[in-house]
Amino acid sequence: MGYESRTQAIYEINNREPIVVGPPSRLEDIWAADVFSLSKMKQCLPKTVFKSLKKTIQTGEQLDVSVADTVASAMKDWAIARGASYYAHVFYPMTNLTAEKHDGFISTQGDGTAISEFAGKLLVQGEPDGSSFPNGGIRSTFEARGYTAWDVTSPAYLMETDNGVTLCIPTVFVSWTGEALDKKTPLLRSIAAMNKAATRVLKLLGHSDIAPVNSSCGAEQEYFLVDAHFANARPDLLLAGRTLFGKPPAKGQQFDDHYFGAIPERVQVFMQDLEKKMYRLGIPAKTRHNEVAPGQFEIAPYFEAANVASDHQQLTMTLMRQTAKKHGFACLLHEKPFAGINGSGKHVNWSVGNATQGNLLDPGDSPHENAQFLVFCAAVIRGVHKYGPLMRAVIANASNDHRLGANEAPPAIMSVYLGSQLEELFNQIANGSMSDNYSHSGKLEFGVDTLPPLSKDAGDRNRTSPFAFTGNRFEFRAVGSSQSVSGPLIALNTMLADSLSSIGDLLESELGKGADQNTAILTVLKDVMNKHSAVIFGGDGYSDEWHKMAVEERGLLNLPTTADALPTLKEKYVEELFERTGVLSPVELESRYEVYAEQYVLSIEVEAKLVIDMAKTSIYPAAMRHLTDISQTIAVVGDLGIELDKGNVQKVVELTNSMMSKVSKLASAIAKEDFGSSEEHMKYCASTIRPVMDDVRADADALEAEIADDLWPLPTYQEMLFIK
């Protein structure tokens, strides 16, 4: 980019015309305005058709395909009235991104005219290419057929751009042979498995009126905003999503002055524009604020049913990128776009419940007396203990490896934080000595007469825990900011289904022996805690003591990299879990391992090639120009009889030679091709390629501190993080 281009970019940023998004709209006027919601269906569908469709959506019963033509016609008329001429089946392949196939409503007639048409069969099923998406060997390249199928439980919506409107229909994506090629199909299966197991346990607890049980999700999305002038001048940001080079600025986040600070005006306009679009699509954006690092922000929605929440999360990421571009920003969703400051996560707040029993992870006023809560909470604890490595595997990728274990993210060891009250209570259950002698919540007194006392939660929050109970839900804090929430939700739902099935067997056995319900419940809870309490930890997850205790004393696994974590998907007990619950077949599970392993390797290789290119074509020439200018200056001054300190010259020469030597080493490293397996290839990337990349960066960042600023070719951290 060069110094002149950098200063020109700063000038244009400081003198840019502000984007005007208009006055705020009333929520009631825009909420779900672009969604084919139940209320809109009720208005335009015959009563019998609406009742059938509503029953499918609310209870999960199979869709009556005889209503498809009527629904399709009404959906088409609604969309066309809003300006749509195309519809798209939207699906979620194994890329963490969204895919969509657009088709026109147009149908030509024999007399040369054309009409708008949308039959039920087109609504229910589509046919995109099934081989050009990641499939892990399920389909060969020449076997192209794949199907999308309408997911009636997730509402259709209109996506409006400056150039038109498209009717978007959420779907699943499967192969011609029936295997899931997407993230939605196994998510729906996991919800069904969890519902079946939860319903059985609720019956054993004495309930008879039991609505379908679903999981809920509210995903806190962290992100960075960088002005597009800077982002477009950084090949690493464009192609890798993170900066592969960059000297930390003198001021970063050490003053804690950005977190929850006043939102910059330009950023707030972007946020308001984004939220307006989200509200029109029925996405319940709830909070917005500055995050810890300069240039970092967060948006979080109100919780929704897991399937809809997953679709909305994917749509939110799309809207964020589109809206940022309109406002002259690049929205960075990479987990660690800048070294030396906080990275970004996507904390998944997860719970389970239904319309009749409510939130099954809500302890109520007295967890000690709430047997239902204790049973479901114990099931979660058992699941994390048995399948913690699976939880680590489903949030594993090359970008999230940069943040796990750092100051803003939990460690790679999966544990459960309950808070002091619940931990004491479960310890009592394990010891068989139930009493009221445990920590109760109380009141917080502020010592200021004008401030009212506030209720004190039963336990503090623990930011170092990867999976923390936060009052009526668990917060999976280890999920990465760029990831789909489907993978974590699939794992959590499936683990819970397995645990509830096991607990159901134990309860039935105890009740069959003649035990009363309370005795049976306590016996089962004691058994679960004696076997699985090792996963409960309320201390500092960053400490060396915990890492040693977790591995050596409690038998928990520490899987620091994706290369360590992903092979968990090949473990027999994980394969049996997914097959037993009907969520993933062995073939589907193996395909996911192969896809994610390939994505990890490709990510590392792309970054390594970028490091080589940028070092050779940008940083090395800058160093040479700097040395030339300094040498000429030294020669001129020397002719005047003045001797200058040549320390800078020597240091730049040494750093440049060292950097280029490591670049050659990196080029040789990525040229290696003979790997016996994908697991071996991943380990090579983690243990060999990544360290050499870091070595090249260390020299390049040191050069940035020595080379004249007007010769440095890349936008700096100082510029990208602080100029908005």
XYZ file of C-alpha atoms in Angstrom:
724
model
C 0.000 0.000 0.000
C 2.807 2.388 0.889
C 2.865 5.416 3.134
C 1.168 7.797 0.688
C -1.678 5.367 0.152
C -1.994 4.849 3.889
C -2.186 8.582 4.574
C -4.655 9.003 1.715
C -6.823 6.278 3.245
C -6.746 8.038 6.614
C -7.725 11.309 4.942
C -10.656 9.671 3.154
C -11.825 7.972 6.366
C -11.713 11.210 8.327
C -13.555 13.108 5.591
C -16.063 10.483 4.507
C -19.718 11.404 4.155
C -21.676 9.695 6.938
C -24.176 7.010 5.939
C -27.735 8.033 6.687
C -30.020 5.160 7.643
C -33.064 7.241 8.455
C -34.914 7.652 11.728
C -35.372 4.579 13.924
C -38.442 2.502 13.126
C -40.896 1.296 15.710
C -40.226 -2.348 16.515
C -43.917 -3.170 16.183
C -43.936 -1.761 12.633
C -40.988 -3.744 11.274
C -40.805 -6.938 13.376
C -40.782 -9.987 11.057
C -42.122 -7.823 8.214
C -40.088 -9.885 5.724
C -40.959 -13.289 7.207
C -43.691 -15.674 6.050
C -44.675 -16.149 9.667
C -47.527 -18.068 11.263
C -49.561 -14.875 11.466
C -49.150 -14.282 7.702
C -49.927 -17.928 6.968
C -53.112 -17.644 9.005
C -54.209 -14.690 6.895
C -53.645 -16.292 3.496
C -54.115 -20.062 3.969
C -57.362 -22.021 4.259
C -58.126 -22.881 7.873
C -57.543 -26.632 7.483
C -54.234 -26.125 5.689
C -53.055 -23.624 8.294
C -53.959 -25.958 11.173
C -52.075 -28.843 9.538
C -48.985 -26.720 8.903
C -49.062 -25.186 12.387
C -49.254 -28.655 13.954
C -46.178 -29.756 12.017
C -44.239 -26.657 13.058
C -45.182 -26.815 16.736
C -45.182 -30.568 17.401
C -42.694 -31.893 14.864
C -45.220 -34.229 13.254
C -44.591 -35.236 9.648
C -45.642 -32.736 7.015
C -48.831 -33.515 5.118
C -47.509 -33.126 1.577
C -51.050 -32.652 0.263
C -50.972 -29.077 1.609
C -47.741 -28.182 -0.215
C -49.392 -26.788 -3.364
C -51.651 -24.488 -1.369
C -48.782 -23.252 0.816
C -46.505 -22.743 -2.193
C -49.117 -20.701 -4.025
C -49.752 -18.471 -1.006
C -46.030 -18.073 -0.356
C -45.444 -17.127 -4.003
C -48.247 -14.556 -4.033
C -46.928 -12.985 -0.828
C -43.372 -12.817 -2.192
C -44.362 -11.460 -5.618
C -46.488 -8.777 -3.997
C -43.300 -7.660 -2.234
C -41.283 -7.556 -5.471
C -39.727 -11.016 -5.627
C -39.238 -12.747 -8.974
C -36.932 -15.532 -7.738
C -36.940 -18.021 -4.879
C -33.955 -19.757 -3.310
C -33.558 -22.959 -1.352
C -31.121 -21.941 1.388
C -28.992 -24.685 2.937
C -25.977 -25.080 5.175
C -23.160 -27.260 3.795
C -20.143 -28.284 5.825
C -18.323 -25.001 5.202
C -19.638 -22.866 8.123
C -21.203 -20.732 5.385
C -24.628 -20.486 3.766
C -25.425 -21.731 0.257
C -28.427 -20.988 -1.913
C -29.741 -22.002 -5.340
C -31.923 -19.354 -7.020
C -34.771 -20.239 -9.387
C -37.265 -17.967 -11.094
C -41.008 -18.177 -10.663
C -41.224 -17.928 -14.451
C -42.995 -20.625 -16.451
C -43.315 -20.252 -20.229
C -46.558 -21.223 -21.951
C -47.247 -22.806 -25.303
C -48.596 -19.567 -26.755
C -45.338 -17.733 -26.073
C -46.485 -16.030 -22.882
C -45.005 -16.474 -19.424
C -46.608 -16.747 -16.010
C -45.388 -16.880 -12.419
C -45.653 -20.376 -11.013
C -44.511 -22.113 -7.840
C -45.817 -25.641 -7.341
C -45.734 -27.589 -4.107
C -43.124 -30.005 -5.454
C -40.764 -27.050 -6.074
C -41.294 -25.815 -2.521
C -40.744 -29.228 -0.953
C -37.690 -30.321 -2.947
C -34.848 -28.803 -4.940
C -31.753 -30.218 -6.631
C -28.434 -28.387 -6.322
C -25.119 -30.027 -7.183
C -24.266 -32.599 -4.500
C -20.596 -33.158 -5.362
C -19.159 -29.652 -5.417
C -19.629 -29.116 -1.683
C -17.467 -30.764 0.992
C -18.714 -34.319 1.484
C -15.789 -36.263 2.918
C -15.929 -38.975 0.291
C -19.671 -39.658 0.452
C -20.001 -38.632 -3.199
C -17.563 -38.834 -6.081
C -17.068 -35.811 -8.301
C -19.006 -37.422 -11.134
C -21.908 -38.265 -8.804
C -23.506 -34.861 -8.738
C -27.080 -35.347 -7.590
C -28.091 -33.861 -4.251
C -31.400 -32.719 -2.823
C -32.649 -29.835 -0.732
C -35.862 -30.407 1.218
C -38.075 -27.753 2.815
C -37.648 -27.393 6.564
C -41.151 -26.322 7.535
C -40.055 -25.587 11.130
C -37.926 -22.619 10.006
C -39.885 -19.790 8.362
C -39.319 -18.576 4.818
C -38.250 -14.959 4.423
C -37.464 -12.255 1.893
C -33.893 -11.134 1.304
C -33.936 -7.629 -0.096
C -30.983 -5.913 -1.781
C -30.719 -2.724 -3.802
C -31.252 -4.806 -6.944
C -34.229 -6.924 -5.988
C -36.022 -9.287 -3.630
C -35.611 -13.066 -3.291
C -37.865 -15.494 -1.433
C -35.555 -17.612 0.748
C -36.689 -21.057 1.930
C -34.625 -22.822 4.643
C -33.918 -26.440 3.689
C -31.918 -29.519 4.548
C -29.313 -30.833 2.082
C -28.831 -34.568 1.496
C -27.161 -36.771 -1.079
C -28.918 -38.903 -3.689
C -28.212 -41.876 -1.439
C -29.748 -40.164 1.593
C -26.722 -39.122 3.675
C -26.686 -35.690 5.276
C -24.385 -33.271 3.456
C -25.242 -30.351 5.705
C -25.370 -29.102 9.282
C -29.156 -28.819 9.566
C -30.173 -32.461 9.009
C -28.207 -33.823 11.999
C -29.355 -30.852 14.092
C -32.997 -31.772 13.476
C -32.184 -35.403 14.245
C -30.450 -34.430 17.499
C -33.502 -32.435 18.594
C -35.723 -35.452 17.906
C -33.395 -37.773 19.859
C -33.247 -35.390 22.796
C -37.031 -34.940 22.765
C -37.592 -38.702 22.875
C -35.223 -39.219 25.816
C -36.434 -36.151 27.730
C -40.093 -37.105 27.338
C -39.375 -40.542 28.777
C -37.610 -39.080 31.827
C -40.390 -36.529 32.409
C -42.916 -39.375 32.445
C -40.797 -41.202 35.015
C -40.812 -38.015 37.094
C -44.587 -38.119 37.175
C -45.630 -35.837 34.309
C -48.396 -36.867 31.930
C -49.056 -33.730 29.877
C -45.732 -33.289 28.071
C -45.262 -31.004 25.075
C -42.373 -31.661 22.644
C -39.010 -30.827 24.223
C -36.591 -28.665 22.263
C -33.276 -27.031 22.977
C -32.878 -23.272 22.819
C -29.923 -21.181 21.769
C -28.815 -17.593 22.130
C -25.422 -16.999 20.527
C -23.361 -13.950 21.532
C -21.505 -12.880 18.387
C -18.196 -11.018 18.757
C -16.559 -9.341 15.758
C -14.097 -6.675 14.627
C -14.739 -3.751 12.308
C -11.864 -2.442 10.185
C -12.194 0.300 7.619
C -12.350 -1.207 4.135
C -9.503 1.038 2.910
C -7.181 -0.762 5.296
C -8.653 -4.257 4.938
C -8.449 -4.186 1.135
C -4.747 -3.327 1.359
C -3.993 -6.383 3.527
C -3.766 -9.623 1.487
C -3.841 -11.584 4.744
C -7.161 -10.057 5.828
C -8.665 -10.582 2.389
C -7.674 -14.229 2.001
C -7.133 -15.549 5.532
C -9.373 -13.312 7.620
C -6.552 -12.459 10.031
C -3.338 -10.446 10.062
C -0.326 -12.698 9.554
C 1.995 -9.763 10.310
C 1.665 -6.715 12.511
C 3.554 -5.075 15.339
C 1.336 -4.446 18.370
C 0.676 -0.728 18.909
C 1.992 0.994 22.016
C -1.582 1.158 23.301
C -3.810 -1.860 23.007
C -6.453 -2.966 25.504
C -4.353 -2.570 28.652
C -6.350 0.400 29.931
C -9.648 -1.515 29.691
C -11.100 1.661 28.199
C -12.860 0.132 25.209
C -14.941 -2.533 26.957
C -18.533 -1.270 27.308
C -17.309 2.211 26.410
C -19.239 4.716 24.343
C -19.873 3.197 20.915
C -18.209 5.215 18.111
C -20.850 7.090 16.136
C -19.994 5.486 12.811
C -20.129 2.029 14.401
C -23.451 2.745 16.086
C -24.984 3.759 12.764
C -23.799 0.419 11.354
C -25.289 -1.408 14.348
C -28.648 0.333 14.001
C -28.782 -0.437 10.289
C -27.913 -4.084 10.980
C -30.487 -4.410 13.753
C -33.227 -2.935 11.567
C -32.523 -5.603 8.943
C -32.454 -8.302 11.599
C -35.771 -7.199 13.086
C -37.425 -7.271 9.661
C -36.271 -10.893 9.374
C -37.528 -11.817 12.832
C -34.056 -12.109 14.382
C -34.346 -10.879 17.993
C -31.205 -8.758 18.411
C -31.115 -7.906 22.112
C -27.767 -6.347 23.094
C -24.903 -4.441 21.491
C -21.711 -3.089 23.020
C -17.988 -2.501 22.711
C -15.943 -5.595 23.475
C -12.554 -5.738 25.214
C -10.193 -5.136 22.306
C -10.080 -1.847 20.370
C -12.164 -2.213 17.230
C -14.061 -5.195 18.671
C -17.827 -5.326 19.266
C -20.617 -7.744 20.150
C -24.224 -8.368 19.189
C -26.383 -10.916 20.980
C -29.914 -12.132 20.284
C -32.679 -13.256 22.598
C -32.833 -17.055 22.761
C -34.861 -19.055 20.226
C -35.577 -22.697 19.392
C -32.273 -24.291 18.375
C -33.103 -24.920 14.726
C -34.404 -21.403 14.096
C -31.585 -19.902 16.172
C -29.041 -21.747 14.031
C -30.593 -20.451 10.806
C -30.787 -16.946 12.229
C -27.146 -17.072 13.331
C -26.025 -17.935 9.806
C -28.218 -15.151 8.447
C -26.830 -12.718 11.029
C -23.250 -13.350 9.881
C -24.308 -12.746 6.272
C -26.084 -9.516 7.201
C -23.107 -8.330 9.248
C -20.732 -8.671 6.309
C -23.164 -7.068 3.850
C -24.059 -4.165 6.123
C -20.434 -3.526 7.072
C -19.512 -3.211 3.408
C -22.271 -0.639 2.910
C -20.797 1.411 5.776
C -17.240 1.223 4.468
C -16.136 -1.457 6.943
C -14.848 -4.991 6.680
C -16.470 -7.204 9.322
C -13.908 -9.692 10.639
C -15.384 -12.859 12.154
C -12.049 -14.662 12.487
C -11.346 -15.847 16.031
C -7.992 -14.033 16.245
C -7.606 -11.367 13.557
C -5.043 -9.394 15.588
C -2.213 -10.769 17.720
C -1.698 -9.491 21.227
C -5.310 -8.509 21.924
C -8.532 -10.371 22.577
C -9.913 -12.660 19.944
C -13.587 -13.254 19.216
C -15.862 -16.028 20.406
C -19.478 -16.971 19.928
C -20.781 -17.919 23.371
C -23.626 -20.380 22.854
C -26.230 -20.101 25.621
C -28.024 -23.461 25.580
C -30.984 -24.802 27.476
C -33.830 -27.300 27.043
C -37.529 -27.044 27.731
C -41.088 -27.242 26.454
C -44.452 -25.517 26.688
C -45.771 -27.623 29.572
C -42.838 -28.033 31.982
C -40.993 -24.869 30.981
C -37.224 -24.497 31.119
C -35.906 -27.832 32.368
C -32.592 -26.255 33.411
C -34.197 -23.601 35.597
C -33.583 -24.469 39.272
C -36.432 -22.295 40.496
C -36.265 -20.772 43.946
C -34.775 -23.837 45.605
C -32.571 -26.162 43.558
C -32.384 -28.434 46.619
C -36.079 -29.225 46.247
C -36.279 -29.238 42.493
C -35.791 -32.864 41.525
C -36.587 -32.223 37.865
C -33.833 -29.633 37.538
C -31.322 -31.800 39.376
C -32.006 -34.761 37.088
C -31.536 -32.741 33.906
C -28.504 -30.903 35.283
C -26.938 -34.233 36.290
C -27.578 -35.507 32.769
C -25.624 -32.555 31.382
C -22.746 -33.203 33.799
C -22.612 -36.860 32.772
C -22.632 -35.865 29.105
C -19.730 -33.439 29.451
C -17.683 -35.984 31.419
C -18.242 -38.799 28.930
C -18.064 -36.705 25.769
C -15.907 -33.698 26.647
C -13.444 -34.532 23.847
C -16.376 -34.463 21.416
C -17.271 -30.956 22.628
C -13.680 -29.923 21.937
C -13.798 -31.527 18.488
C -16.948 -29.709 17.357
C -15.392 -26.296 18.041
C -12.028 -27.199 16.511
C -10.625 -25.345 13.526
C -7.423 -23.550 12.607
C -8.708 -20.125 13.626
C -10.162 -21.129 17.009
C -6.829 -22.730 17.950
C -5.412 -19.195 18.223
C -7.803 -18.202 20.992
C -8.523 -21.244 23.172
C -6.554 -20.953 26.380
C -5.817 -17.260 25.942
C -6.965 -14.572 28.342
C -10.347 -14.080 26.730
C -11.175 -17.731 26.059
C -11.471 -20.908 28.108
C -8.885 -23.668 28.001
C -9.115 -26.692 25.708
C -9.932 -28.946 28.680
C -13.698 -29.394 28.863
C -15.116 -28.903 32.369
C -18.396 -27.756 33.952
C -18.784 -24.731 36.200
C -21.881 -24.877 38.433
C -21.361 -22.093 40.950
C -20.720 -22.654 44.631
C -24.319 -23.403 45.643
C -24.984 -26.121 43.069
C -21.514 -27.592 43.421
C -22.017 -27.965 47.187
C -25.427 -29.477 46.632
C -24.187 -32.060 44.158
C -21.282 -32.890 46.462
C -23.818 -33.587 49.212
C -25.734 -35.851 46.866
C -22.555 -37.750 45.997
C -21.732 -38.164 49.700
C -25.252 -39.229 50.561
C -25.589 -36.572 53.275
C -28.375 -34.264 52.148
C -28.998 -31.200 54.302
C -29.958 -27.547 54.053
C -26.403 -26.551 54.919
C -25.256 -25.121 51.621
C -24.695 -21.643 50.196
C -27.996 -19.871 49.565
C -28.340 -16.830 47.393
C -28.782 -13.603 49.288
C -28.932 -9.857 48.781
C -26.193 -7.552 47.576
C -25.962 -4.406 49.707
C -24.284 -1.361 48.102
C -23.933 0.876 51.161
C -25.708 3.719 49.370
C -29.192 4.576 50.657
C -30.545 5.611 47.266
C -29.656 2.272 45.643
C -31.974 -0.675 46.258
C -30.596 -4.080 47.281
C -30.329 -6.475 44.346
C -30.786 -10.226 44.331
C -27.504 -12.118 44.450
C -27.089 -15.091 42.110
C -26.326 -18.471 43.615
C -22.861 -18.446 42.052
C -20.435 -16.014 40.435
C -19.568 -16.255 36.746
C -16.361 -17.999 35.739
C -14.857 -16.638 32.536
C -12.246 -19.402 32.429
C -14.826 -22.188 32.209
C -15.590 -23.579 28.766
C -19.072 -24.717 29.868
C -20.634 -22.717 32.667
C -24.059 -22.802 34.303
C -25.397 -19.248 34.348
C -28.691 -19.432 36.204
C -31.077 -21.271 33.884
C -28.854 -22.370 31.004
C -25.324 -23.444 30.179
C -22.954 -21.151 28.314
C -20.610 -22.924 25.901
C -17.894 -20.266 25.843
C -15.372 -22.129 23.703
C -17.278 -21.820 20.402
C -15.449 -19.702 17.828
C -16.830 -16.504 16.314
C -16.739 -17.712 12.699
C -18.346 -21.071 13.374
C -21.854 -22.313 12.771
C -23.647 -23.003 16.049
C -25.123 -26.181 14.548
C -22.109 -28.350 15.377
C -22.049 -27.451 19.083
C -25.850 -27.780 19.315
C -25.769 -31.208 17.654
C -23.162 -32.398 20.139
C -24.947 -30.977 23.208
C -28.363 -32.298 22.185
C -26.976 -35.748 21.390
C -24.946 -35.964 24.603
C -28.014 -34.981 26.606
C -30.170 -37.538 24.801
C -27.662 -40.255 25.660
C -27.439 -39.190 29.307
C -31.209 -38.966 29.708
C -31.572 -42.435 28.208
C -29.071 -43.786 30.731
C -30.772 -41.979 33.614
C -34.138 -43.239 32.394
C -32.845 -46.819 32.544
C -31.562 -46.287 36.096
C -34.810 -44.673 37.242
C -36.884 -47.487 35.786
C -34.675 -50.024 37.497
C -34.963 -48.340 40.903
C -38.721 -47.826 40.588
C -39.057 -51.433 39.482
C -37.392 -52.531 42.718
C -40.159 -50.804 44.653
C -38.373 -47.575 45.589
C -40.498 -44.457 45.901
C -39.870 -41.692 43.418
C -37.747 -39.453 45.677
C -35.565 -42.344 46.812
C -35.129 -43.511 43.217
C -34.138 -40.029 42.069
C -31.582 -39.576 44.857
C -30.105 -43.019 44.174
C -29.708 -42.197 40.497
C -28.253 -38.755 41.168
C -25.747 -40.206 43.610
C -24.683 -42.810 41.044
C -24.227 -40.153 38.343
C -22.211 -37.874 40.607
C -19.956 -40.625 41.929
C -19.059 -41.571 38.363
C -18.929 -38.179 36.665
C -18.234 -35.380 39.164
C -14.588 -35.193 38.063
C -15.664 -32.828 35.296
C -16.981 -30.203 37.766
C -14.507 -27.409 38.414
C -15.094 -23.914 39.782
C -11.553 -22.543 39.982
C -9.127 -20.814 37.619
C -9.162 -22.718 34.342
C -6.004 -20.933 33.195
C -3.860 -22.128 36.088
C -1.083 -24.678 35.701
C -2.452 -26.444 38.768
C -5.785 -27.087 37.054
C -4.156 -28.381 33.889
C -2.102 -30.816 35.925
C -5.002 -31.835 38.159
C -7.408 -32.248 35.245
C -5.145 -34.580 33.307
C -3.234 -36.449 35.990
C -5.833 -36.733 38.750
C -9.200 -36.481 37.031
C -8.413 -38.171 33.725
C -9.687 -35.332 31.548
C -8.123 -34.734 28.152
C -6.238 -31.595 27.143
C -6.543 -31.210 23.371
C -4.843 -27.891 22.562
C -4.987 -27.997 18.756
C -7.404 -29.105 16.076
C -4.908 -31.797 15.128
C -5.293 -33.192 18.649
C -9.082 -32.771 18.866
C -10.554 -33.818 15.512
C -9.484 -37.500 15.702
C -12.043 -37.799 18.522
C -14.642 -38.062 15.740
C -13.033 -41.384 14.776
C -13.286 -42.867 18.270
C -15.556 -45.901 18.556
C -17.507 -44.545 21.534
C -18.334 -41.360 19.597
C -19.401 -43.343 16.545
C -21.641 -45.495 18.757
C -23.150 -42.403 20.409
C -24.276 -40.888 17.104
C -25.405 -44.205 15.649
C -27.333 -45.180 18.803
C -29.214 -41.880 18.850
C -29.809 -41.844 15.088
C -28.123 -38.463 14.654
C -25.260 -39.471 12.347
C -24.456 -42.761 10.672
C -20.835 -43.998 10.785
C -20.455 -42.949 7.147
C -21.791 -39.443 7.849
C -19.563 -39.058 10.910
C -16.462 -40.206 9.028
C -17.251 -37.770 6.229
C -17.316 -34.906 8.719
C -13.946 -35.857 10.092
C -12.466 -35.899 6.593
C -14.054 -32.564 5.665
C -12.894 -30.776 8.814
C -9.406 -32.286 8.622
C -9.058 -31.102 5.040
C -10.319 -27.631 5.941
C -7.745 -27.393 8.744
C -4.872 -28.405 6.466
C -5.993 -26.077 3.678
C -6.332 -23.147 6.092
C -2.775 -23.610 7.351
C -1.405 -24.006 3.840
C -3.166 -20.868 2.557
C -1.774 -18.867 5.470
C 1.718 -20.280 4.941
C 1.670 -19.322 1.263
C 0.467 -15.833 2.192
C 3.295 -15.480 4.719
C 5.815 -16.351 2.013
C 4.266 -14.031 -0.580
C 3.905 -11.050 1.744
C 7.373 -11.462 3.202
C 8.986 -11.663 -0.228
C 6.949 -9.078 -2.146
C 6.109 -6.487 0.510
C 8.297 -6.653 3.601
C 11.630 -7.596 2.005
C 11.440 -4.787 -0.607
C 10.565 -2.307 2.161
C 13.625 -3.412 4.103
C 15.803 -3.006 1.006
C 14.472 0.509 0.341
C 15.072 1.417 3.972
C 18.669 0.154 3.833
C 19.272 2.001 0.570
C 17.954 5.295 1.959
C 19.909 4.932 5.204
C 23.094 3.967 3.385
C 22.840 6.984 1.113
C 22.242 9.244 4.111
C 25.224 7.774 5.976
C 27.431 8.291 2.905
C 26.357 11.933 2.487
C 26.804 12.694 6.166
C 30.115 10.858 6.146
C 31.395 13.146 3.400
C 30.759 15.995 5.840
C 32.963 14.318 8.393
C 30.063 13.263 10.626
C 29.774 9.648 11.736
C 26.299 8.196 12.438
C 25.340 5.185 14.517
C 24.961 2.209 12.136
C 23.121 0.062 14.676
C 19.817 0.337 12.857
C 21.412 -0.766 9.580
C 22.991 -3.794 11.196
C 19.756 -4.784 12.926
C 17.674 -4.462 9.767
C 20.216 -6.525 7.817
C 20.208 -9.264 10.445
C 16.428 -9.364 10.737
C 15.956 -9.362 6.958
C 18.437 -12.198 6.426
C 16.864 -14.157 9.269
C 13.345 -13.626 7.910
C 14.234 -14.720 4.393
C 16.051 -17.787 5.711
C 12.887 -18.787 7.589
C 10.796 -18.053 4.494
C 12.892 -20.592 2.608
C 12.417 -23.072 5.441
C 8.654 -22.488 5.343
C 8.544 -22.982 1.559
C 10.319 -26.320 1.975
C 7.942 -27.307 4.772
C 4.766 -26.779 2.751
C 6.260 -28.634 -0.231
C 6.147 -31.940 1.689
C 3.459 -34.209 0.244
C 3.960 -37.782 1.492
C 1.476 -38.164 4.334
C 0.041 -41.489 5.345
C -3.235 -40.070 6.645
C -5.172 -36.868 7.202
C -4.366 -37.151 10.917
C -0.638 -37.231 10.163
C -1.012 -34.251 7.825
C -2.845 -32.216 10.491
C -0.193 -32.959 13.092
C 2.517 -31.884 10.642
C 0.715 -28.585 10.042
C 0.362 -27.991 13.781
C 3.860 -29.026 14.837
C 5.977 -27.959 11.847
C 4.336 -25.404 9.557
C 2.652 -23.200 12.170
C 5.826 -22.713 14.276
C 7.852 -21.667 11.220
C 5.118 -19.202 10.241
C 5.378 -17.727 13.740
C 9.174 -17.485 13.348
C 8.836 -15.559 10.081
C 6.326 -13.252 11.710
C 8.586 -12.550 14.679
C 11.300 -11.187 12.372
C 8.824 -9.273 10.199
C 7.178 -7.604 13.183
C 10.608 -6.666 14.538
C 11.410 -5.120 11.152
C 8.251 -3.024 11.317
C 9.670 -1.454 14.486
C 12.921 -0.542 12.674
C 11.911 0.428 9.131
C 10.948 4.033 8.383
C 7.196 4.470 8.673
C 6.920 6.118 5.257
C 8.349 2.938 3.700
C 6.180 0.389 5.524
C 3.858 -1.162 2.915
C 0.973 -2.450 5.076
C -1.692 -0.684 7.149
C -0.558 -0.925 10.753
C -2.341 -2.217 13.842
C -2.504 1.327 15.145
C -4.352 2.476 12.037
C -6.693 -0.501 11.687
C -7.705 -0.728 15.338
C -8.102 2.922 16.243
C -9.184 4.815 13.112
C -12.937 4.507 12.558
